[in-house]
Coordinates of C-alpha atoms in Angstrom, one line a residue:
P1 CA -0.1 0.1 0.4
P2 CA 1.2 3.6 -1.1
V3 CA 0.9 4.9 2.8
I4 CA 3.2 1.8 4.1
R5 CA 5.8 2.8 1.5
G6 CA 5.5 6.3 2.1
R7 CA 6.3 6.0 6.0
I8 CA 8.8 3.3 5.2
F9 CA 10.5 6.2 2.3
R10 CA 10.2 8.7 5.0
N11 CA 11.8 6.5 7.9
R12 CA 15.0 5.8 5.5
T13 CA 15.3 9.3 4.6
M14 CA 14.9 10.4 8.1
K15 CA 17.5 7.6 8.7
K16 CA 20.1 9.1 6.4
S17 CA 20.0 12.4 7.5
E18 CA 20.4 11.2 11.1
I19 CA 23.4 9.9 10.2
L20 CA 24.4 12.4 8.1
R21 CA 23.9 14.8 11.4
A22 CA 26.3 12.3 13.5
V23 CA 28.7 12.3 11.2
K24 CA 29.1 16.1 11.1
F25 CA 28.8 16.6 14.9
T26 CA 31.5 14.1 14.9
V27 CA 33.9 16.0 12.1
F28 CA 33.4 19.0 14.0
S29 CA 33.5 17.9 17.4
L30 CA 37.2 16.4 16.6
S31 CA 38.2 19.6 15.0
A32 CA 37.2 21.5 18.2
G33 CA 38.7 18.0 20.1
V34 CA 41.9 19.1 18.1
I35 CA 41.5 23.1 19.7
E36 CA 41.3 22.0 22.9
M37 CA 44.1 19.8 23.2
G38 CA 46.2 22.1 21.3
V39 CA 45.1 24.8 23.6
F40 CA 45.4 22.3 26.6
A41 CA 49.1 20.9 25.6
L42 CA 50.1 24.9 24.9
L43 CA 48.8 25.9 28.3
T44 CA 50.5 22.7 29.9
G45 CA 53.7 23.2 28.4
L46 CA 54.4 26.9 28.8
T47 CA 52.5 27.9 32.0
T48 CA 52.2 26.7 35.3
W49 CA 48.8 26.3 35.9
N50 CA 47.8 23.2 37.3
Y51 CA 45.4 21.1 35.2
W52 CA 42.0 22.8 35.9
G53 CA 43.1 26.1 34.7
C54 CA 44.6 24.5 31.4
Y55 CA 41.5 22.5 31.1
L56 CA 39.0 25.0 31.6
T57 CA 40.5 27.6 29.0
A58 CA 41.2 25.0 26.5
L59 CA 37.3 23.6 27.1
V60 CA 35.6 27.1 26.3
L61 CA 37.9 27.5 23.7
S62 CA 36.6 24.5 22.0
V63 CA 33.1 24.9 23.0
L64 CA 32.9 28.6 21.6
W65 CA 34.1 26.6 18.2
N66 CA 32.1 23.9 18.6
F67 CA 28.7 25.6 19.3
T68 CA 29.1 28.2 16.0
L69 CA 29.8 25.1 13.6
N70 CA 27.3 22.8 14.8
R71 CA 24.5 25.2 15.1
K72 CA 25.0 26.3 11.4
F73 CA 26.0 23.2 9.5
T74 CA 24.7 20.4 11.7
F75 CA 21.7 21.3 13.2
Q76 CA 21.1 24.0 10.6
S77 CA 19.2 25.8 12.9
A78 CA 17.6 29.3 12.9
A79 CA 16.5 29.0 16.3
N80 CA 17.6 32.4 18.8
V81 CA 21.8 32.2 18.6
P82 CA 21.1 33.9 22.6
V83 CA 18.7 31.5 23.3
A84 CA 20.6 28.6 21.9
M85 CA 23.6 29.0 23.5
V86 CA 22.2 30.2 26.9
K87 CA 20.8 26.6 26.9
V88 CA 24.4 24.8 25.8
V89 CA 25.8 27.3 29.0
V90 CA 23.2 25.6 30.8
F91 CA 24.8 22.1 30.0
Y92 CA 28.6 23.3 30.9
A93 CA 27.1 25.1 34.2
I94 CA 26.8 21.1 35.3
F95 CA 29.6 19.8 33.2
T96 CA 32.3 22.0 33.6
P97 CA 32.5 21.8 37.3
V98 CA 32.0 17.9 37.4
S99 CA 34.4 17.1 34.6
T100 CA 37.2 19.8 36.1
F101 CA 37.0 18.7 39.6
L102 CA 37.1 14.7 38.6
G103 CA 39.9 15.7 36.1
N104 CA 41.6 17.6 38.4
Y105 CA 41.3 14.9 41.2
A106 CA 42.1 12.1 38.6
A107 CA 45.0 14.0 37.9
E108 CA 46.3 15.5 40.4
N109 CA 45.5 13.0 43.7
L110 CA 45.4 9.8 41.8
G111 CA 48.1 10.1 39.4
W112 CA 46.7 9.5 36.2
N113 CA 48.1 11.0 33.1
E114 CA 46.7 14.7 32.5
F115 CA 46.4 14.4 28.7
L116 CA 44.4 10.4 29.2
V117 CA 42.1 12.6 31.9
T118 CA 41.4 15.3 29.1
V119 CA 40.7 12.6 26.3
L120 CA 38.3 10.8 28.9
N121 CA 36.5 14.0 29.6
M122 CA 36.3 15.0 25.9
I123 CA 35.3 11.7 25.1
A124 CA 32.0 12.1 27.8
N125 CA 31.4 15.8 26.3
F126 CA 31.3 14.6 22.8
L127 CA 28.5 11.8 23.5
L128 CA 26.7 13.9 26.3
E129 CA 26.6 17.3 24.1
Y130 CA 25.4 15.0 20.9
L131 CA 22.5 14.4 22.7
Y132 CA 21.6 17.3 24.8
D133 CA 21.7 19.9 21.5
R134 CA 20.5 16.9 19.4
Y135 CA 17.2 16.4 21.9
F136 CA 16.7 19.7 23.9
V137 CA 19.0 22.5 22.2
F138 CA 18.2 22.1 19.0
R139 CA 14.9 19.8 18.9
D140 CA 12.5 22.3 17.7
S141 CA 14.6 23.7 15.0
L142 CA 16.3 21.2 13.2
D143 CA 16.8 21.8 9.8
T144 CA 15.3 25.4 9.7
G145 CA 18.3 27.3 9.0
K146 CA 19.0 25.4 5.5
E147 CA 19.5 27.5 2.7
P148 CA 17.2 26.9 -0.3

């Protein structure tokens, strides 16, 4: 029946667009990861800052980069940018203290390698932020900023 075929086709199209969205998010997150690790490495090597100072600075710069690219290209959202950014700030208001505290504890008290701790934080950030952005920040504005 045509109705069933339409639903199947629409679901396949939706699956393809979601896979493409996840791939874009991954690519942009990797670029943000390069920025985060680069800044972290520079600060670790060139300053006497402890783990949290290096991590927090690197995280903020990578978040700004990642938000800008993902809003425009991954989620293609025409939503109010300040509102979307406030939602992202709420995420980071929780994620940042938790990851900074746990990362600092692992690096300073447990003796874990600072770069390993940062990579683990980046993986957690990647997974949690995708879900948060997709299903909360840009849920109602997905693909509203597509150019004709």
